[in-house]
mmCIF file of C-alpha atoms in Angstrom:
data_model
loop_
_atom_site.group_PDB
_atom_site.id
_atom_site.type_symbol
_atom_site.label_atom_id
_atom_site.label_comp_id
_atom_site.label_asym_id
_atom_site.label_seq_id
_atom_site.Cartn_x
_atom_site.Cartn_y
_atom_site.Cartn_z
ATOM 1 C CA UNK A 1 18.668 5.760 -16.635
ATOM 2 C CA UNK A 2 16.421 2.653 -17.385
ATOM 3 C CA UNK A 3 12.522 3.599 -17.218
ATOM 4 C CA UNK A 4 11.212 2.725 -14.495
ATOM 5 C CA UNK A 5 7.176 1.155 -14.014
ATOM 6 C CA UNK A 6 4.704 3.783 -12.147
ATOM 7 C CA UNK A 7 3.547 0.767 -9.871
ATOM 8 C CA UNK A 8 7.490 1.098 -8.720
ATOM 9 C CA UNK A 9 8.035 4.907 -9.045
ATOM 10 C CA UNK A 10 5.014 5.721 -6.919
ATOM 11 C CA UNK A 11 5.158 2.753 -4.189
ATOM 12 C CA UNK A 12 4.909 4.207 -0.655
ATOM 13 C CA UNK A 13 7.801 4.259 1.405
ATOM 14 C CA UNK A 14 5.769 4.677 4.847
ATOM 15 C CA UNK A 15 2.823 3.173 5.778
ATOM 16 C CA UNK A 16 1.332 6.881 6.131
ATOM 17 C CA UNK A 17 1.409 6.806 2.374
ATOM 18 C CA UNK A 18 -0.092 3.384 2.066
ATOM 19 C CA UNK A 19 -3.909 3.758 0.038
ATOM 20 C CA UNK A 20 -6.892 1.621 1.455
ATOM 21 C CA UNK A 21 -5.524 -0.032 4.067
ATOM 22 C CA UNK A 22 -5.941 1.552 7.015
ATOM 23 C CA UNK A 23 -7.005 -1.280 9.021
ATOM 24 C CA UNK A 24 -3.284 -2.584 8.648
ATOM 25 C CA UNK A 25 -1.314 0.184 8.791
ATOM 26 C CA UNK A 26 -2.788 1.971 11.527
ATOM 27 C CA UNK A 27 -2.858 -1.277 13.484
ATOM 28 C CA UNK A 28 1.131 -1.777 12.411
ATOM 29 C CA UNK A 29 2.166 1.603 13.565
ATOM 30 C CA UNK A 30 0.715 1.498 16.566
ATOM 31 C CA UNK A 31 2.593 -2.070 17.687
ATOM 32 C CA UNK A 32 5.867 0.080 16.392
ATOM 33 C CA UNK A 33 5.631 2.967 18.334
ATOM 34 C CA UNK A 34 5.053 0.743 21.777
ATOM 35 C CA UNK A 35 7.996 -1.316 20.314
ATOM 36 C CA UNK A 36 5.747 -4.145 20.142
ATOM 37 C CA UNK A 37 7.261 -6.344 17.513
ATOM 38 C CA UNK A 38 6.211 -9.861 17.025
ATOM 39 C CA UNK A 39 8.831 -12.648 15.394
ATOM 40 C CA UNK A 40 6.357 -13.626 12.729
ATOM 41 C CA UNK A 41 3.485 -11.698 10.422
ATOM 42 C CA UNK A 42 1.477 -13.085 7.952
ATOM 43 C CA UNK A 43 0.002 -10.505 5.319
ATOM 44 C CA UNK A 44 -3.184 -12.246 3.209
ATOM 45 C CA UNK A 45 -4.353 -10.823 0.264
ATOM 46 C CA UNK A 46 -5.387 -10.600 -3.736
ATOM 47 C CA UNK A 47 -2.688 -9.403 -5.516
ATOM 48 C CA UNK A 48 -1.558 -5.576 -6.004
ATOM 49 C CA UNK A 49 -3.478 -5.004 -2.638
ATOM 50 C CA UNK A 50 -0.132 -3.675 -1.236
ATOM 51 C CA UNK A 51 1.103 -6.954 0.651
ATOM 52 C CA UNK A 52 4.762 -6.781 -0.378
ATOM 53 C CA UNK A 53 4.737 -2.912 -0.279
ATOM 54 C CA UNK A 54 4.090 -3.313 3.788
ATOM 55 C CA UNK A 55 6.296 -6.122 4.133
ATOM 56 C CA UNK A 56 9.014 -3.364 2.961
ATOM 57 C CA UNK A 57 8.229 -0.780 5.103
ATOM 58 C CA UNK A 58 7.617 -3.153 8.288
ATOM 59 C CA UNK A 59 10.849 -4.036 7.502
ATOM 60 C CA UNK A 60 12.444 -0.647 7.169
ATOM 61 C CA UNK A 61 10.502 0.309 9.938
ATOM 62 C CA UNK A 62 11.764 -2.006 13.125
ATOM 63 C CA UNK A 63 14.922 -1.172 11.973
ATOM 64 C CA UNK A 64 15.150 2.385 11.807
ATOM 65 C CA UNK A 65 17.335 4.905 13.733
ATOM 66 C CA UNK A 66 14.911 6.947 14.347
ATOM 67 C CA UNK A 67 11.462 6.014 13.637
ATOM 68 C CA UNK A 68 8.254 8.689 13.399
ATOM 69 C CA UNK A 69 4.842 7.429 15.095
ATOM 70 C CA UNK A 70 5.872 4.207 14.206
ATOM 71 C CA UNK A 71 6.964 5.228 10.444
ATOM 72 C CA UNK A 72 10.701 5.146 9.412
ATOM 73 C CA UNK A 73 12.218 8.161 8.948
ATOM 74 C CA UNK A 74 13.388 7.602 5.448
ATOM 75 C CA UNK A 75 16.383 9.726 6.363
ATOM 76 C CA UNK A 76 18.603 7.638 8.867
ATOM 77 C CA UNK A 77 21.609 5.345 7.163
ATOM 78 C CA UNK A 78 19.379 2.130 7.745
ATOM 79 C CA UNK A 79 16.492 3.829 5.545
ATOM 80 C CA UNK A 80 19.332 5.049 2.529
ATOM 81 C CA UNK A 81 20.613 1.410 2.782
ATOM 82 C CA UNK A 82 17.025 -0.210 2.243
ATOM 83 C CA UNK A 83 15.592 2.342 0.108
ATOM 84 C CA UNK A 84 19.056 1.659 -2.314
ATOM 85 C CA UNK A 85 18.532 -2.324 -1.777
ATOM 86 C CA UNK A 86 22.057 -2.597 0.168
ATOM 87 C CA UNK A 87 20.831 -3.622 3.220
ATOM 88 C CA UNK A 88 22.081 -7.326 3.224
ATOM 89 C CA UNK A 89 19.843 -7.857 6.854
ATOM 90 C CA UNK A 90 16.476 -7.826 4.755
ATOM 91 C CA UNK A 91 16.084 -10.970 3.055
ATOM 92 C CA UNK A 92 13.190 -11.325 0.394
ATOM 93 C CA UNK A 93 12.330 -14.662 -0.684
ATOM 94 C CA UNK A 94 10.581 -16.018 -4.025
ATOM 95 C CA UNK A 95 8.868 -19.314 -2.341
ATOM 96 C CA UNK A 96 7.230 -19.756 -5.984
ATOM 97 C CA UNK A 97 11.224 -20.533 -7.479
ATOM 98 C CA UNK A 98 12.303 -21.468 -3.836
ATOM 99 C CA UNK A 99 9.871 -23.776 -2.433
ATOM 100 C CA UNK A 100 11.971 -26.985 -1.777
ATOM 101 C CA UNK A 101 13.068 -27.849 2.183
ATOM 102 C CA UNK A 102 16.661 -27.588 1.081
ATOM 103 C CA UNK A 103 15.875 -24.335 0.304
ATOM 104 C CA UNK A 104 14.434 -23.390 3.839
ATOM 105 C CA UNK A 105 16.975 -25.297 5.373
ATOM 106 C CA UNK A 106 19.407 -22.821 3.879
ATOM 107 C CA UNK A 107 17.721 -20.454 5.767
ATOM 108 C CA UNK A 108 17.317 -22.035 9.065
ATOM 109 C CA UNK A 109 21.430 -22.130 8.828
ATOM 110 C CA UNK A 110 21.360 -18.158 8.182
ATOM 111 C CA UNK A 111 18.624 -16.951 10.860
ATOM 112 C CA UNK A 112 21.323 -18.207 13.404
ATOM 113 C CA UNK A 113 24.043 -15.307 12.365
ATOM 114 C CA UNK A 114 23.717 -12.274 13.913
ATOM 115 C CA UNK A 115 22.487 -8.669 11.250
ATOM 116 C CA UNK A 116 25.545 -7.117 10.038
ATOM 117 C CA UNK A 117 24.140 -3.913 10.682
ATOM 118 C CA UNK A 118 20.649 -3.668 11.465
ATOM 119 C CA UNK A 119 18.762 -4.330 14.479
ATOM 120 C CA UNK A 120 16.744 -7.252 12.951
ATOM 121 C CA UNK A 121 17.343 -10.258 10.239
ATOM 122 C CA UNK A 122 14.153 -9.787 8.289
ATOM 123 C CA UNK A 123 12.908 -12.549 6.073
ATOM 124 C CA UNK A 124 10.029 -11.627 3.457
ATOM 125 C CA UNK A 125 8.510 -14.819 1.652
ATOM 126 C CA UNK A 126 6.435 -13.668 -0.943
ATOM 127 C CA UNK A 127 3.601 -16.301 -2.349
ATOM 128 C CA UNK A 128 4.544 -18.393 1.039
ATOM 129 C CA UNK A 129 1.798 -20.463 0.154
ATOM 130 C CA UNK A 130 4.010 -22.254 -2.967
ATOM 131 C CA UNK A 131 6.418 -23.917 0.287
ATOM 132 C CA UNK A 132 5.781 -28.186 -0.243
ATOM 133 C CA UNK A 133 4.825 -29.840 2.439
ATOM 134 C CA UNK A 134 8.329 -30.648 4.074
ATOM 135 C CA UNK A 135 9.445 -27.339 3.541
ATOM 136 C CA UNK A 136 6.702 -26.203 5.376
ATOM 137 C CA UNK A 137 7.272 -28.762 8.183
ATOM 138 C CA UNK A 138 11.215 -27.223 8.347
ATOM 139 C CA UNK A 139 10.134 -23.829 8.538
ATOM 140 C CA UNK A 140 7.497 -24.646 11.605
ATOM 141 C CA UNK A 141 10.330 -25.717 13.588
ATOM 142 C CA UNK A 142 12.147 -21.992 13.043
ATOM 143 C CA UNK A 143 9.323 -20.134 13.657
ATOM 144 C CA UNK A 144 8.475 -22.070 16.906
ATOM 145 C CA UNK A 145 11.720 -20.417 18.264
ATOM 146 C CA UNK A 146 12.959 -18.254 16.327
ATOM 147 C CA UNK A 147 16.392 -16.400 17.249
ATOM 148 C CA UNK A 148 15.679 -12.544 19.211
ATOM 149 C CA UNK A 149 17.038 -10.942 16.426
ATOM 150 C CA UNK A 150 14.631 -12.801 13.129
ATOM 151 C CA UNK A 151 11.635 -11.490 12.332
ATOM 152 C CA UNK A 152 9.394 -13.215 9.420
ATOM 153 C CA UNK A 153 7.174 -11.688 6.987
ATOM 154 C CA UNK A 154 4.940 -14.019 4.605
ATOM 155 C CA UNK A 155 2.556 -12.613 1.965
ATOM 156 C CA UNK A 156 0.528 -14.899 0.416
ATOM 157 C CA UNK A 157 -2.742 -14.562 -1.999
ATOM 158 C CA UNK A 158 -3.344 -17.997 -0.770
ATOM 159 C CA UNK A 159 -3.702 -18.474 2.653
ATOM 160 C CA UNK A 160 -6.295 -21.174 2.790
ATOM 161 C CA UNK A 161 -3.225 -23.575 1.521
ATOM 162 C CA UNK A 162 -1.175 -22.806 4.500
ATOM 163 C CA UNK A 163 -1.000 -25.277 7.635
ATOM 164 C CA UNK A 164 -3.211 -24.359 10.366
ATOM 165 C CA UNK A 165 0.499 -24.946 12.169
ATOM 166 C CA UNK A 166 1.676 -21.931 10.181
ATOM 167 C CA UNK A 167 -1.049 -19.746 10.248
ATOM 168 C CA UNK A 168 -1.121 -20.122 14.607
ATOM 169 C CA UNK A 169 2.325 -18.798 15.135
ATOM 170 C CA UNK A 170 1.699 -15.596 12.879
ATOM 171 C CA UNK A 171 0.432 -12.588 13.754
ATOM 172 C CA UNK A 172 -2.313 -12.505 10.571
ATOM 173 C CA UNK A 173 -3.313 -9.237 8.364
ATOM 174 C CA UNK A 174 -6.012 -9.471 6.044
ATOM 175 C CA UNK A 175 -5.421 -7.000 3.091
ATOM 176 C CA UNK A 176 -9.173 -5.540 1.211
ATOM 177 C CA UNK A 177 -9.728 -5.241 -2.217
ATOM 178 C CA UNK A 178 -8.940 -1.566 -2.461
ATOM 179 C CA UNK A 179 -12.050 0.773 -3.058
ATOM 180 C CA UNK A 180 -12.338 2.181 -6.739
ATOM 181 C CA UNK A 181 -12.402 5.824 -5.418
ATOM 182 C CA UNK A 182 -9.437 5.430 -3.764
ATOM 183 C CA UNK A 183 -7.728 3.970 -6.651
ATOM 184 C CA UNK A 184 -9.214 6.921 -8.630
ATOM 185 C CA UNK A 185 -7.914 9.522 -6.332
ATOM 186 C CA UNK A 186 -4.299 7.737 -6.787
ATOM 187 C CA UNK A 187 -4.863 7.644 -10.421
ATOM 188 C CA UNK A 188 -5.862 11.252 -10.571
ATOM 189 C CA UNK A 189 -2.649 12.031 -8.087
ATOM 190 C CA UNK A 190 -0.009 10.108 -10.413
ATOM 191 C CA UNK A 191 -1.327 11.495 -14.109
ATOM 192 C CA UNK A 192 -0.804 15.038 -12.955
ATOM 193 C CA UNK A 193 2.944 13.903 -11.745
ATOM 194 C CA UNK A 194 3.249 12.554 -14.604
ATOM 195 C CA UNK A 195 1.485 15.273 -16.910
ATOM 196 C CA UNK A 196 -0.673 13.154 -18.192
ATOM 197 C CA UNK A 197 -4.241 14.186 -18.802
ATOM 198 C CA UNK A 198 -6.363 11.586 -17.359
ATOM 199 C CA UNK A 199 -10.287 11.988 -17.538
ATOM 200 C CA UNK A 200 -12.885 11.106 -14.927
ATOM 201 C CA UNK A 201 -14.457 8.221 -17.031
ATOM 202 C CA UNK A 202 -11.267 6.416 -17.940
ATOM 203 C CA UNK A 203 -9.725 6.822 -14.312
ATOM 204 C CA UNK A 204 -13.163 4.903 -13.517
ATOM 205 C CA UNK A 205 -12.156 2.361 -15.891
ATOM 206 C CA UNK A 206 -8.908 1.661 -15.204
ATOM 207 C CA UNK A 207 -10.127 1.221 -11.571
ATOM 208 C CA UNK A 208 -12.722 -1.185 -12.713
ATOM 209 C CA UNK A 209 -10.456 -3.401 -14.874
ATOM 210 C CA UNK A 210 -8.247 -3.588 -11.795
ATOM 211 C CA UNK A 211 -10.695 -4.911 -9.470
ATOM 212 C CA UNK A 212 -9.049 -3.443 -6.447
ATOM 213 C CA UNK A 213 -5.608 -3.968 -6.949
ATOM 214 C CA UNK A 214 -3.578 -0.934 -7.084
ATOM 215 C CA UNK A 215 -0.425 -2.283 -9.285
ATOM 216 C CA UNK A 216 -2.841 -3.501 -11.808
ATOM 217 C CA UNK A 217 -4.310 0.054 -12.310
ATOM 218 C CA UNK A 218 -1.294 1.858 -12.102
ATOM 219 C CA UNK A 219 0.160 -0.805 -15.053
ATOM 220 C CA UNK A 220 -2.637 -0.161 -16.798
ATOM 221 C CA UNK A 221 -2.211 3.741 -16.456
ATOM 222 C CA UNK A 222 1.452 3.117 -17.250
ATOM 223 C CA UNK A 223 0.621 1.202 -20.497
ATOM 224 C CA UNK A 224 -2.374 4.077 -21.370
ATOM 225 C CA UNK A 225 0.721 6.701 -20.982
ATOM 226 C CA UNK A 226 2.584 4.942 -23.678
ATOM 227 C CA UNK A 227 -0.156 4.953 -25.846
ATOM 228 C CA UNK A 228 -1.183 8.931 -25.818
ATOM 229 C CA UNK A 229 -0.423 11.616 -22.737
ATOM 230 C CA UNK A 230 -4.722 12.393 -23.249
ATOM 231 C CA UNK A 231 -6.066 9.194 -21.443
ATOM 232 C CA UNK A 232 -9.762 8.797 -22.605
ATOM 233 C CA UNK A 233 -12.386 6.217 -21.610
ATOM 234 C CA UNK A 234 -11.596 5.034 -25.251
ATOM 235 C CA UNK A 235 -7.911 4.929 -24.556
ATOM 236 C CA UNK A 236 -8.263 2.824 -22.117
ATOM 237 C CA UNK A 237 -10.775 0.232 -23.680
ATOM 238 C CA UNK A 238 -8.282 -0.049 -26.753
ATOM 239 C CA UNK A 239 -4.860 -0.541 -24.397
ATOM 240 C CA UNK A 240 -6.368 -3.051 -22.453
ATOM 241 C CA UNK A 241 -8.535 -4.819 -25.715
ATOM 242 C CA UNK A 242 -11.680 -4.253 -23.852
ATOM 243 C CA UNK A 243 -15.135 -4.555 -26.017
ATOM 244 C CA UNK A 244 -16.277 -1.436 -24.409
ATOM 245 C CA UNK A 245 -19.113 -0.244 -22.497
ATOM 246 C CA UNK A 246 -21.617 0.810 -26.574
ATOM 247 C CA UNK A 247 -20.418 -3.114 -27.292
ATOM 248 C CA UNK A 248 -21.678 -4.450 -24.182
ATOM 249 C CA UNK A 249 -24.736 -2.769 -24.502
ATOM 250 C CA UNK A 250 -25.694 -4.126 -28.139
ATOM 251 C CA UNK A 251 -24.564 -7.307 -27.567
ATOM 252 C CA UNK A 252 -27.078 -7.652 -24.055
ATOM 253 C CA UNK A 253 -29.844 -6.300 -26.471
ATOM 254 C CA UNK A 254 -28.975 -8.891 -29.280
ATOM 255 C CA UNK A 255 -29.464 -11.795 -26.352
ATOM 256 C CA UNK A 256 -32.821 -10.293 -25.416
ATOM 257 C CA UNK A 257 -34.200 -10.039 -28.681
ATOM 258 C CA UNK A 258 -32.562 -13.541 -29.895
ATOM 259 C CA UNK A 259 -30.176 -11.828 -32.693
ATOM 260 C CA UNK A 260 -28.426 -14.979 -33.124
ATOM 261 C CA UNK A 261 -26.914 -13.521 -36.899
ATOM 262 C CA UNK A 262 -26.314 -10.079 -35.554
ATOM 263 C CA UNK A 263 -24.394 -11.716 -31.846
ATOM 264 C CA UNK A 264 -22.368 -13.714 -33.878
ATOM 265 C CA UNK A 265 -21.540 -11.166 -36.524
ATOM 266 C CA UNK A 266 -20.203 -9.020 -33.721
ATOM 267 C CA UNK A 267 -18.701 -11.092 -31.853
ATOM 268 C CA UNK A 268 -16.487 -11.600 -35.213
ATOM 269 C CA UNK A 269 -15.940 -7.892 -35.478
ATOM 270 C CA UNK A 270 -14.649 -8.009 -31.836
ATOM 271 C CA UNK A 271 -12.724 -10.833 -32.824
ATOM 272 C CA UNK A 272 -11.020 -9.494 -35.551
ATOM 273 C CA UNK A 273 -10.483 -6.212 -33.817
ATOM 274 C CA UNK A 274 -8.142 -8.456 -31.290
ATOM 275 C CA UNK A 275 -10.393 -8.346 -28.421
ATOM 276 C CA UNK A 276 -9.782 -11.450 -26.249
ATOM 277 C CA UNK A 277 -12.659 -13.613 -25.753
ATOM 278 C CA UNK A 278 -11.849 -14.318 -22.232
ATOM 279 C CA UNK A 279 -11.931 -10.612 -21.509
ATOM 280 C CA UNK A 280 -14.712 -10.407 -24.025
ATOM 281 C CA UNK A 281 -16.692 -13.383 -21.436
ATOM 282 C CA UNK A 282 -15.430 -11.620 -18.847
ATOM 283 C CA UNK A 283 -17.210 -8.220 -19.414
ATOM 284 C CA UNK A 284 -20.052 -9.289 -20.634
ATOM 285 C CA UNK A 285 -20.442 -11.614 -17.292
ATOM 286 C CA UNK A 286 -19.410 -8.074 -15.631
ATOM 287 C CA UNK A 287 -22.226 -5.957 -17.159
ATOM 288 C CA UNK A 288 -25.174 -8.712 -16.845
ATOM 289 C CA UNK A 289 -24.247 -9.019 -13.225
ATOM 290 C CA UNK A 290 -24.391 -4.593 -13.076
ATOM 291 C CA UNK A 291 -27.858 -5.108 -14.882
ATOM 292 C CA UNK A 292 -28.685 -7.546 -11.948
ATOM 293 C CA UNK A 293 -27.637 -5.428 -9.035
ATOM 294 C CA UNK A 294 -29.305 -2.859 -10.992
ATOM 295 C CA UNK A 295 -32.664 -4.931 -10.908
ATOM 296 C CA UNK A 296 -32.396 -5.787 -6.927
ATOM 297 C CA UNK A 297 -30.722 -2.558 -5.458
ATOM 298 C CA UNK A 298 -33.290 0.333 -5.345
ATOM 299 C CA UNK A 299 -31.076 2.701 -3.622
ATOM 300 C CA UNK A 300 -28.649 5.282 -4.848
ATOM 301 C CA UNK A 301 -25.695 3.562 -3.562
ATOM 302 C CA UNK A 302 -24.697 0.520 -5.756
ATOM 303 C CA UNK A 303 -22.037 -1.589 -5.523
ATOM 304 C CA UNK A 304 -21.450 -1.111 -9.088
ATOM 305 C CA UNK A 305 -17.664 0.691 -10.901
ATOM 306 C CA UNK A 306 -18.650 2.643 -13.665
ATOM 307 C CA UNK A 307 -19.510 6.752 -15.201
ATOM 308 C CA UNK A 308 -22.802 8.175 -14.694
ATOM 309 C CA UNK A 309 -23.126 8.136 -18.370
ATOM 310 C CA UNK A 310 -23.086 3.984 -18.049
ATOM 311 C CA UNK A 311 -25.194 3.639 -15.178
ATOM 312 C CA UNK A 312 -28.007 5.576 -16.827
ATOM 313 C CA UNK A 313 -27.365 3.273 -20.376
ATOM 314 C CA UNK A 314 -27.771 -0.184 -17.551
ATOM 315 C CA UNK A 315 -30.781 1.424 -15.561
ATOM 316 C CA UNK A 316 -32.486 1.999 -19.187
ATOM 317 C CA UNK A 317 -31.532 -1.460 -19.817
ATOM 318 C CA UNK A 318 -32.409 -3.096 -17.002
ATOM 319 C CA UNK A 319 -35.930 -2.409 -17.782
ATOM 320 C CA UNK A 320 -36.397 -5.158 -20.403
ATOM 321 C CA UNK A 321 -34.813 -8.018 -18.595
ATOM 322 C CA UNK A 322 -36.419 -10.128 -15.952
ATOM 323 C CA UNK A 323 -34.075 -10.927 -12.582
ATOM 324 C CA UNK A 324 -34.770 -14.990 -13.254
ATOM 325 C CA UNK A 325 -33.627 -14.162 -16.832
ATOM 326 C CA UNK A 326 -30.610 -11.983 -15.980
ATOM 327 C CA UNK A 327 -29.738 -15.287 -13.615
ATOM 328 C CA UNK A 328 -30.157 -17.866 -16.282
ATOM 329 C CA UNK A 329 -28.070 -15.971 -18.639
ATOM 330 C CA UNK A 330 -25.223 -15.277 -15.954
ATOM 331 C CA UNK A 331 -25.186 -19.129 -15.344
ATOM 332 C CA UNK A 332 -24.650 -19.907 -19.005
ATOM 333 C CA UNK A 333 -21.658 -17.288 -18.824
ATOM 334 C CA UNK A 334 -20.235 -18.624 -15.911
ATOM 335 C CA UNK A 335 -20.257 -22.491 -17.411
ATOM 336 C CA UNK A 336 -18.529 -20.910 -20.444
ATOM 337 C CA UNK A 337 -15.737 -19.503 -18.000
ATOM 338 C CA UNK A 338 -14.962 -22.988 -17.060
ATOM 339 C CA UNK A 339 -15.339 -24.259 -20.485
ATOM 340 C CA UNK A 340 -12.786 -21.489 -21.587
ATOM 341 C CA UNK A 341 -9.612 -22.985 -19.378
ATOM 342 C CA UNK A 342 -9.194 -25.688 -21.489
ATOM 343 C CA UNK A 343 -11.290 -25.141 -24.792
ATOM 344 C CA UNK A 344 -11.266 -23.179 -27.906
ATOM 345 C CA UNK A 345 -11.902 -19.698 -26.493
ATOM 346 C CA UNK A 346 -13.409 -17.987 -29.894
ATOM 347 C CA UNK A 347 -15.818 -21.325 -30.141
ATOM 348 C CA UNK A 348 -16.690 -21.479 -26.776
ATOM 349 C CA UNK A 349 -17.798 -17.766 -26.638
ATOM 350 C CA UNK A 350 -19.969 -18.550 -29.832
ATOM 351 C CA UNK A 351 -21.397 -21.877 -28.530
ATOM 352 C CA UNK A 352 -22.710 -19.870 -25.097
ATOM 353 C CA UNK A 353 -24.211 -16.615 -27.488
ATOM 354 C CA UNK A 354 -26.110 -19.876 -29.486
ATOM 355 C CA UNK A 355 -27.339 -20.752 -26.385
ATOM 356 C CA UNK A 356 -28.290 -17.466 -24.963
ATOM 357 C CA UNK A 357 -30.186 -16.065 -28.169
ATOM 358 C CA UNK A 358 -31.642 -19.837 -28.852
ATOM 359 C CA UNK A 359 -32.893 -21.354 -25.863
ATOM 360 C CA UNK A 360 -34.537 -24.833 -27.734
ATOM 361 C CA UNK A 361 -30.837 -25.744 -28.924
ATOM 362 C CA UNK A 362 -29.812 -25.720 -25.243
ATOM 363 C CA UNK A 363 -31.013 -28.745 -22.868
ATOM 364 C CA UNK A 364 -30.387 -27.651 -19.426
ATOM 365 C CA UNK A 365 -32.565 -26.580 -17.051
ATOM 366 C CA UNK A 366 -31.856 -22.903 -16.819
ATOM 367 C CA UNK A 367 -32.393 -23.037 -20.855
ATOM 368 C CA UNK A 368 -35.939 -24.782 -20.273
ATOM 369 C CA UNK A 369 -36.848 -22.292 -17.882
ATOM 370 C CA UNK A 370 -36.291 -19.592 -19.801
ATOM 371 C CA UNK A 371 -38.163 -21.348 -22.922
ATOM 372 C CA UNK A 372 -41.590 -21.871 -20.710
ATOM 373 C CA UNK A 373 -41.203 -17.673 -19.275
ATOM 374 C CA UNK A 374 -40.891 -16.853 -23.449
ATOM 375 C CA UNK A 375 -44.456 -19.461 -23.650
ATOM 376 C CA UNK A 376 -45.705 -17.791 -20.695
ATOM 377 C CA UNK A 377 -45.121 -13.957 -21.898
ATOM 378 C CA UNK A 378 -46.175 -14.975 -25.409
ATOM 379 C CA UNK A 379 -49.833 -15.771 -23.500
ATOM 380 C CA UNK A 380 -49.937 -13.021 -21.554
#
């Protein structure tokens, strides 16, 4: 048998088993077991947030035999047939590779025909938000009046690009970011399925790298596994070419004490050690906006993804940097982001270090600024 992904081995089959979405699936069970079902839901979301997982037990779910608080049983011959992918009534639907209006008038021609053995045609249209504009305008018409027996399910990470005619006839869901320590827990849940041994620190990691997405941290885990069964916070930073928390660190005090040689010299070392510079931007954007929710939130509670270890190493470090200065240096970051698209990525990382350890060879006004607070402290 073919190995099969973690993301895919461990997807929940009921909403009951569903992780940080309880807004949804709460909300969906409850319409289920009044038998409320609407013709049309719209499920909005970043991606690995769990939109297509619902969409697939919604799906299962108004057509079970014999459903459980609004769950499907898993059990009944309707459940076998969609858990095996033989149920020809549940139609899911690329819109990315099928986005043209003959392509939805195709469909219009099917919704007519009654299920072959379900009690509902189901239509899932993942990334709905790829439709062009006439396809759009021939799906409106369907989902005005849609046959009793069709029920549509779109998913999009997108939703600002659909028609406010769309969006009106749909009942919406709004999918969350997942929280890291519930992406931990799962983490922590699927290495000791899987045997693996899966520290506390690198569980934290993986659930910062996925930035609330479940698949993402689960592929990540998945691609950790292949590398060793004893997934450490180091594991994890080599898998996924991360510069690492030590890296981060050094490179924010090279900035502050305008280590132009020394920046540069490691940024080659990171280079050369494969790490990609738009990760490499990335992080470092990541950790200087830590050090400034570390300079503005007193409490214990941050908003901030990372081990104890790290968030003493950025409270330490947070001590020599100014807020306006932590600000100017996040702005040059960001303008390299853009810069990156469509630039040399290695050069472009350089060019913003220049700028950020050398303040006079920079001529905005963010570099000015933070040229006259150097004057200023120099005085003082």
């Amino acid at each position: 048998m073919a190995y099969q992904a973690l993301y895919r081995k461990y997807r929940p089959t009921t909403f009951s088993d569903v992780v940080g979405q309880d807004h949804i699936t709460k909300t969906l069970k409850n319409e289920l077991d009044c038998g409320k079902i609407v013709h049309a839901y719209l499920f909005t979301g970043t991606r690995g947030t769990g939109k297509t997982t619902c969409a697939k037990i919604l799906a299962k779910a108004i057509n079970c035999l014999s459903p459980i608080n609004g769950d499907p049983c898993g059990e009944c011959e309707i459940c076998r047939m969609v858990a095996q992918d033989e149920a020809t009534d549940i139609v899911e639907m690329d819109a990315a590779s099928n986005n043209g209006v003959d392509d939805i008038r195709e469909l219009r021609e099917q919704v007519n025909f009654s299920p072959a053995a379900c009690k509902y045609r189901v239509y899932i249209i993942d990334e709905v938000h790829m439709l062009s504009g006439a396809a759009f305008n021939a799906l409106l018409k369907t989902l005005e009046e849609p046959p009793e027996h069709v029920v549509f399910i779109l998913a999009t990470t997108e939703v600002h690009k659909l028609p406010a005619t769309i969006l009106s006839r749909c009942q919406r869901f709004d999918f969350r970011r997942i929280d890291s320590s519930e992406i931990v827990g799962r983490l922590k849940y699927v290495a000791s399925k899987e045997n693996l041994n899966l520290t506390d620190d690198a569980a934290t990691l993986i659930a910062s790298a996925a930035d609330g997405g479940m698949r993402d941290a689960l592929s990540i885990l998945d691609l950790c596994a292949s590398h060793s069964n004893n997934i450490t916070e180091d594991t994890v930073a080599n898998v996924c070419s991360m510069a690492g928390g030590d890296y981060l660190i050094k490179m924010a005090e090279l900035i502050k004490s305008h280590s132009t040689e020394q920046a540069l010299t490691l940024i080659d070392e990171l280079h050369n050690s494969s790490v990609d510079m738009l990760r490499l931007l990335s992080e470092l954007t990541n950790h200087f906006r830590d050090l400034m929710i570390v300079k503005v939130v007193k409490g214990d509670h941050k908003p901030i993804v990372c081990s104890s270890s790290k968030m003493r190493a950025l409270e330490a470090q947070a001590q020599s940097f100014d807020i306006k200065e932590i600000m100017a240096i996040l702005g040059v970051l960001q303008s390299a982001a853009t810069a990156m698209q469509n630039g040399n990525r290695r050069c472009e990382m350089e060019m913003a270090i220049i700028k950020l350890c050398e303040p006079s060879v920079a001529v905005d006004l963010e570099a000015l600024e933070r040229r006259i607070r150097a004057l200023e402290n120099g005085v003082a």
